[in-house]
Amino acid sequence: MQDSNFISKCSPLYDTYSTEIRPLISEIEARFEEFPVPILNEIRAFNDHVARCYQDINNEAFVDEQLKKSKIAHR
């Protein structure tokens, strides 16, 4: 898989994080004055699936499956 193709597939995930998830996390932190552990686990799972793509970056089916799982992880 070419780097530009991989980046184009990952970009919407990080856009969603930046525009939707991160502001919600900030709101939760402000309201409860702590960072809830379940949110940390979801962030870990999301990044774990994206990182797995690099194990077999040339296998597009594998990369697509990991990116699909990362979407589930952060929803």
GROMACS .gro file of N, CA, C and O in nm:
model
  300
    1MET      N    1   0.085  -0.118   0.000
    1MET     CA    2   0.000   0.000   0.000
    1MET      C    3   0.090   0.124   0.000
    1MET      O    4   0.186   0.130   0.074
    2GLN      N    5   0.055   0.218  -0.081
    2GLN     CA    6   0.133   0.342  -0.086
    2GLN      C    7   0.102   0.427   0.036
    2GLN      O    8  -0.008   0.425   0.090
    3ASP      N    9   0.203   0.503   0.077
    3ASP     CA   10   0.187   0.589   0.195
    3ASP      C   11   0.069   0.684   0.180
    3ASP      O   12  -0.006   0.705   0.275
    4SER      N   13   0.052   0.741   0.062
    4SER     CA   14  -0.056   0.838   0.042
    4SER      C   15  -0.193   0.772   0.057
    4SER      O   16  -0.286   0.833   0.110
    5ASN      N   17  -0.206   0.647   0.014
    5ASN     CA   18  -0.331   0.574   0.029
    5ASN      C   19  -0.359   0.546   0.176
    5ASN      O   20  -0.472   0.562   0.224
    6PHE      N   21  -0.256   0.504   0.249
    6PHE     CA   22  -0.271   0.478   0.392
    6PHE      C   23  -0.310   0.606   0.466
    6PHE      O   24  -0.401   0.606   0.549
    7ILE      N   25  -0.243   0.713   0.434
    7ILE     CA   26  -0.272   0.841   0.498
    7ILE      C   27  -0.415   0.885   0.469
    7ILE      O   28  -0.486   0.932   0.558
    8SER      N   29  -0.459   0.867   0.345
    8SER     CA   30  -0.596   0.907   0.310
    8SER      C   31  -0.699   0.823   0.384
    8SER      O   32  -0.809   0.870   0.412
    9LYS      N   33  -0.665   0.699   0.417
    9LYS     CA   34  -0.757   0.615   0.494
    9LYS      C   35  -0.756   0.651   0.642
    9LYS      O   36  -0.858   0.637   0.709
   10CYS      N   37  -0.643   0.693   0.694
   10CYS     CA   38  -0.632   0.728   0.836
   10CYS      C   39  -0.681   0.869   0.866
   10CYS      O   40  -0.729   0.896   0.976
   11SER      N   41  -0.670   0.956   0.770
   11SER     CA   42  -0.702   1.096   0.791
   11SER      C   43  -0.842   1.119   0.849
   11SER      O   44  -0.856   1.195   0.945
   12PRO      N   45  -0.946   1.054   0.796
   12PRO     CA   46  -1.079   1.076   0.854
   12PRO      C   47  -1.089   1.032   1.001
   12PRO      O   48  -1.162   1.093   1.079
   13LEU      N   49  -1.015   0.929   1.037
   13LEU     CA   50  -1.016   0.884   1.176
   13LEU      C   51  -0.960   0.990   1.269
   13LEU      O   52  -1.017   1.020   1.375
   14TYR      N   53  -0.849   1.048   1.229
   14TYR     CA   54  -0.787   1.151   1.312
   14TYR      C   55  -0.864   1.282   1.306
   14TYR      O   56  -0.866   1.357   1.404
   15ASP      N   57  -0.931   1.308   1.195
   15ASP     CA   58  -1.018   1.426   1.188
   15ASP      C   59  -1.133   1.413   1.287
   15ASP      O   60  -1.167   1.508   1.358
   16THR      N   61  -1.193   1.293   1.291
   16THR     CA   62  -1.301   1.268   1.387
   16THR      C   63  -1.251   1.285   1.530
   16THR      O   64  -1.318   1.346   1.614
   17TYR      N   65  -1.132   1.233   1.557
   17TYR     CA   66  -1.076   1.248   1.691
   17TYR      C   67  -1.059   1.396   1.725
   17TYR      O   68  -1.100   1.441   1.831
   18SER      N   69  -1.000   1.470   1.633
   18SER     CA   70  -0.969   1.611   1.658
   18SER      C   71  -1.093   1.699   1.672
   18SER      O   72  -1.097   1.789   1.755
   19THR      N   73  -1.193   1.672   1.590
   19THR     CA   74  -1.310   1.761   1.588
   19THR      C   75  -1.424   1.717   1.679
   19THR      O   76  -1.505   1.801   1.719
   20GLU      N   77  -1.431   1.588   1.711
   20GLU     CA   78  -1.544   1.539   1.792
   20GLU      C   79  -1.501   1.480   1.926
   20GLU      O   80  -1.556   1.516   2.030
   21ILE      N   81  -1.405   1.389   1.922
   21ILE     CA   82  -1.367   1.316   2.044
   21ILE      C   83  -1.290   1.405   2.141
   21ILE      O   84  -1.323   1.411   2.260
   22ARG      N   85  -1.186   1.472   2.093
   22ARG     CA   86  -1.103   1.554   2.182
   22ARG      C   87  -1.183   1.662   2.254
   22ARG      O   88  -1.166   1.679   2.376
   23PRO      N   89  -1.274   1.734   2.186
   23PRO     CA   90  -1.354   1.832   2.261
   23PRO      C   91  -1.442   1.768   2.368
   23PRO      O   92  -1.460   1.825   2.476
   24LEU      N   93  -1.495   1.649   2.339
   24LEU     CA   94  -1.575   1.580   2.440
   24LEU      C   95  -1.491   1.539   2.560
   24LEU      O   96  -1.534   1.550   2.676
   25ILE      N   97  -1.371   1.490   2.532
   25ILE     CA   98  -1.281   1.453   2.641
   25ILE      C   99  -1.248   1.575   2.727
   25ILE      O  100  -1.249   1.567   2.850
   26SER      N  101  -1.223   1.687   2.663
   26SER     CA  102  -1.194   1.811   2.738
   26SER      C  103  -1.312   1.850   2.826
   26SER      O  104  -1.293   1.893   2.941
   27GLU      N  105  -1.432   1.835   2.774
   27GLU     CA  106  -1.552   1.867   2.852
   27GLU      C  107  -1.566   1.774   2.972
   27GLU      O  108  -1.597   1.818   3.083
   28ILE      N  109  -1.543   1.646   2.952
   28ILE     CA  110  -1.551   1.550   3.062
   28ILE      C  111  -1.447   1.583   3.168
   28ILE      O  112  -1.477   1.581   3.288
   29GLU      N  113  -1.325   1.613   3.124
   29GLU     CA  114  -1.219   1.649   3.220
   29GLU      C  115  -1.257   1.772   3.300
   29GLU      O  116  -1.236   1.779   3.421
   30ALA      N  117  -1.313   1.872   3.233
   30ALA     CA  118  -1.351   1.995   3.301
   30ALA      C  119  -1.463   1.972   3.402
   30ALA      O  120  -1.459   2.027   3.512
   31ARG      N  121  -1.560   1.893   3.364
   31ARG     CA  122  -1.674   1.869   3.454
   31ARG      C  123  -1.640   1.782   3.574
   31ARG      O  124  -1.686   1.806   3.685
   32PHE      N  125  -1.563   1.676   3.551
   32PHE     CA  126  -1.538   1.578   3.656
   32PHE      C  127  -1.400   1.590   3.719
   32PHE      O  128  -1.369   1.519   3.814
   33GLU      N  129  -1.317   1.677   3.662
   33GLU     CA  130  -1.181   1.701   3.711
   33GLU      C  131  -1.098   1.574   3.720
   33GLU      O  132  -1.018   1.556   3.812
   34GLU      N  133  -1.120   1.484   3.625
   34GLU     CA  134  -1.041   1.363   3.613
   34GLU      C  135  -1.055   1.310   3.471
   34GLU      O  136  -1.143   1.351   3.397
   35PHE      N  137  -0.967   1.220   3.436
   35PHE     CA  138  -0.970   1.159   3.303
   35PHE      C  139  -1.018   1.016   3.321
   35PHE      O  140  -0.946   0.932   3.375
   36PRO      N  141  -1.141   0.986   3.279
   36PRO     CA  142  -1.197   0.852   3.301
   36PRO      C  143  -1.116   0.741   3.233
   36PRO      O  144  -1.079   0.751   3.116
   37VAL      N  145  -1.090   0.637   3.307
   37VAL     CA  146  -1.012   0.523   3.258
   37VAL      C  147  -1.073   0.460   3.132
   37VAL      O  148  -0.999   0.426   3.040
   38PRO      N  149  -1.205   0.444   3.122
   38PRO     CA  150  -1.260   0.384   2.999
   38PRO      C  151  -1.224   0.462   2.872
   38PRO      O  152  -1.203   0.403   2.766
   39ILE      N  153  -1.214   0.593   2.884
   39ILE     CA  154  -1.174   0.674   2.767
   39ILE      C  155  -1.030   0.646   2.731
   39ILE      O  156  -0.996   0.633   2.613
   40LEU      N  157  -0.945   0.633   2.830
   40LEU     CA  158  -0.805   0.599   2.802
   40LEU      C  159  -0.795   0.465   2.732
   40LEU      O  160  -0.715   0.448   2.638
   41ASN      N  161  -0.878   0.369   2.772
   41ASN     CA  162  -0.876   0.238   2.708
   41ASN      C  163  -0.920   0.247   2.562
   41ASN      O  164  -0.862   0.181   2.475
   42GLU      N  165  -1.020   0.327   2.533
   42GLU     CA  166  -1.066   0.343   2.395
   42GLU      C  167  -0.959   0.410   2.309
   42GLU      O  168  -0.937   0.371   2.194
   43ILE      N  169  -0.892   0.509   2.364
   43ILE     CA  170  -0.783   0.575   2.290
   43ILE      C  171  -0.670   0.476   2.265
   43ILE      O  172  -0.613   0.472   2.155
   44ARG      N  173  -0.638   0.393   2.364
   44ARG     CA  174  -0.536   0.291   2.347
   44ARG      C  175  -0.574   0.193   2.238
   44ARG      O  176  -0.496   0.161   2.149
   45ALA      N  177  -0.699   0.146   2.240
   45ALA     CA  178  -0.745   0.049   2.141
   45ALA      C  179  -0.742   0.109   2.000
   45ALA      O  180  -0.697   0.044   1.905
   46PHE      N  181  -0.787   0.232   1.987
   46PHE     CA  182  -0.784   0.300   1.857
   46PHE      C  183  -0.642   0.306   1.802
   46PHE      O  184  -0.615   0.266   1.689
   47ASN      N  185  -0.550   0.354   1.884
   47ASN     CA  186  -0.411   0.367   1.840
   47ASN      C  187  -0.344   0.231   1.817
   47ASN      O  188  -0.259   0.218   1.729
   48ASP      N  189  -0.383   0.132   1.895
   48ASP     CA  190  -0.328  -0.002   1.877
   48ASP      C  191  -0.364  -0.057   1.739
   48ASP      O  192  -0.279  -0.112   1.669
   49HIS      N  193  -0.488  -0.039   1.697
   49HIS     CA  194  -0.529  -0.089   1.565
   49HIS      C  195  -0.459  -0.012   1.452
   49HIS      O  196  -0.418  -0.073   1.353
   50VAL      N  197  -0.444   0.116   1.467
   50VAL     CA  198  -0.373   0.193   1.365
   50VAL      C  199  -0.227   0.149   1.360
   50VAL      O  200  -0.170   0.128   1.252
   51ALA      N  201  -0.165   0.129   1.475
   51ALA     CA  202  -0.025   0.087   1.479
   51ALA      C  203  -0.005  -0.051   1.418
   51ALA      O  204   0.097  -0.077   1.354
   52ARG      N  205  -0.103  -0.139   1.434
   52ARG     CA  206  -0.093  -0.273   1.375
   52ARG      C  207  -0.082  -0.269   1.223
   52ARG      O  208  -0.026  -0.360   1.162
   53CYS      N  209  -0.135  -0.165   1.163
   53CYS     CA  210  -0.128  -0.152   1.017
   53CYS      C  211   0.017  -0.158   0.969
   53CYS      O  212   0.044  -0.210   0.861
   54TYR      N  213   0.108  -0.107   1.049
   54TYR     CA  214   0.249  -0.104   1.010
   54TYR      C  215   0.315  -0.241   1.015
   54TYR      O  216   0.423  -0.259   0.960
   55GLN      N  217   0.251  -0.339   1.078
   55GLN     CA  218   0.307  -0.475   1.081
   55GLN      C  219   0.307  -0.537   0.943
   55GLN      O  220   0.393  -0.619   0.912
   56ASP      N  221   0.207  -0.500   0.862
   56ASP     CA  222   0.196  -0.558   0.728
   56ASP      C  223   0.137  -0.451   0.636
   56ASP      O  224   0.031  -0.469   0.577
   57ILE      N  225   0.206  -0.340   0.625
   57ILE     CA  226   0.156  -0.221   0.556
   57ILE      C  227   0.124  -0.246   0.409
   57ILE      O  228   0.041  -0.178   0.350
   58ASN      N  229   0.187  -0.345   0.349
   58ASN     CA  230   0.162  -0.374   0.207
   58ASN      C  231   0.043  -0.467   0.184
   58ASN      O  232   0.005  -0.491   0.070
   59ASN      N  233  -0.015  -0.518   0.290
   59ASN     CA  234  -0.132  -0.605   0.280
   59ASN      C  235  -0.257  -0.518   0.301
   59ASN      O  236  -0.299  -0.493   0.414
   60GLU      N  237  -0.315  -0.474   0.192
   60GLU     CA  238  -0.425  -0.379   0.200
   60GLU      C  239  -0.545  -0.435   0.275
   60GLU      O  240  -0.612  -0.363   0.349
   61ALA      N  241  -0.575  -0.564   0.259
   61ALA     CA  242  -0.688  -0.624   0.330
   61ALA      C  243  -0.665  -0.620   0.481
   61ALA      O  244  -0.757  -0.589   0.558
   62PHE      N  245  -0.542  -0.649   0.525
   62PHE     CA  246  -0.507  -0.645   0.667
   62PHE      C  247  -0.520  -0.502   0.720
   62PHE      O  248  -0.579  -0.479   0.826
   63VAL      N  249  -0.466  -0.408   0.645
   63VAL     CA  250  -0.473  -0.267   0.687
   63VAL      C  251  -0.619  -0.222   0.697
   63VAL      O  252  -0.659  -0.159   0.795
   64ASP      N  253  -0.699  -0.255   0.596
   64ASP     CA  254  -0.839  -0.216   0.598
   64ASP      C  255  -0.912  -0.276   0.718
   64ASP      O  256  -0.996  -0.209   0.780
   65GLU      N  257  -0.881  -0.401   0.751
   65GLU     CA  258  -0.944  -0.466   0.866
   65GLU      C  259  -0.906  -0.395   0.996
   65GLU      O  260  -0.991  -0.372   1.083
   66GLN      N  261  -0.779  -0.360   1.011
   66GLN     CA  262  -0.735  -0.291   1.132
   66GLN      C  263  -0.797  -0.151   1.142
   66GLN      O  264  -0.839  -0.109   1.250
   67LEU      N  265  -0.807  -0.082   1.030
   67LEU     CA  266  -0.869   0.050   1.032
   67LEU      C  267  -1.018   0.039   1.063
   67LEU      O  268  -1.074   0.124   1.134
   68LYS      N  269  -1.082  -0.065   1.013
   68LYS     CA  270  -1.223  -0.090   1.046
   68LYS      C  271  -1.238  -0.112   1.196
   68LYS      O  272  -1.327  -0.057   1.259
   69LYS      N  273  -1.149  -0.191   1.253
   69LYS     CA  274  -1.154  -0.215   1.397
   69LYS      C  275  -1.125  -0.087   1.476
   69LYS      O  276  -1.182  -0.068   1.584
   70SER      N  277  -1.040  -0.002   1.424
   70SER     CA  278  -1.012   0.123   1.495
   70SER      C  279  -1.134   0.212   1.497
   70SER      O  280  -1.158   0.284   1.593
   71LYS      N  281  -1.215   0.205   1.392
   71LYS     CA  282  -1.340   0.283   1.389
   71LYS      C  283  -1.437   0.233   1.495
   71LYS      O  284  -1.501   0.310   1.563
   72ILE      N  285  -1.444   0.101   1.508
   72ILE     CA  286  -1.531   0.042   1.611
   72ILE      C  287  -1.480   0.079   1.749
   72ILE      O  288  -1.558   0.114   1.837
   73ALA      N  289  -1.349   0.080   1.765
   73ALA     CA  290  -1.290   0.110   1.895
   73ALA      C  291  -1.322   0.251   1.941
   73ALA      O  292  -1.341   0.275   2.058
   74HIS      N  293  -1.331   0.344   1.848
   74HIS     CA  294  -1.354   0.481   1.892
   74HIS      C  295  -1.498   0.525   1.875
   74HIS      O  296  -1.528   0.641   1.888
   75ARG      N  297  -1.588   0.434   1.852
   75ARG     CA  298  -1.731   0.469   1.842
   75ARG      C  299  -1.804   0.425   1.966
   75ARG      O  300  -1.778   0.337   2.032
   0.00000   0.00000   0.00000
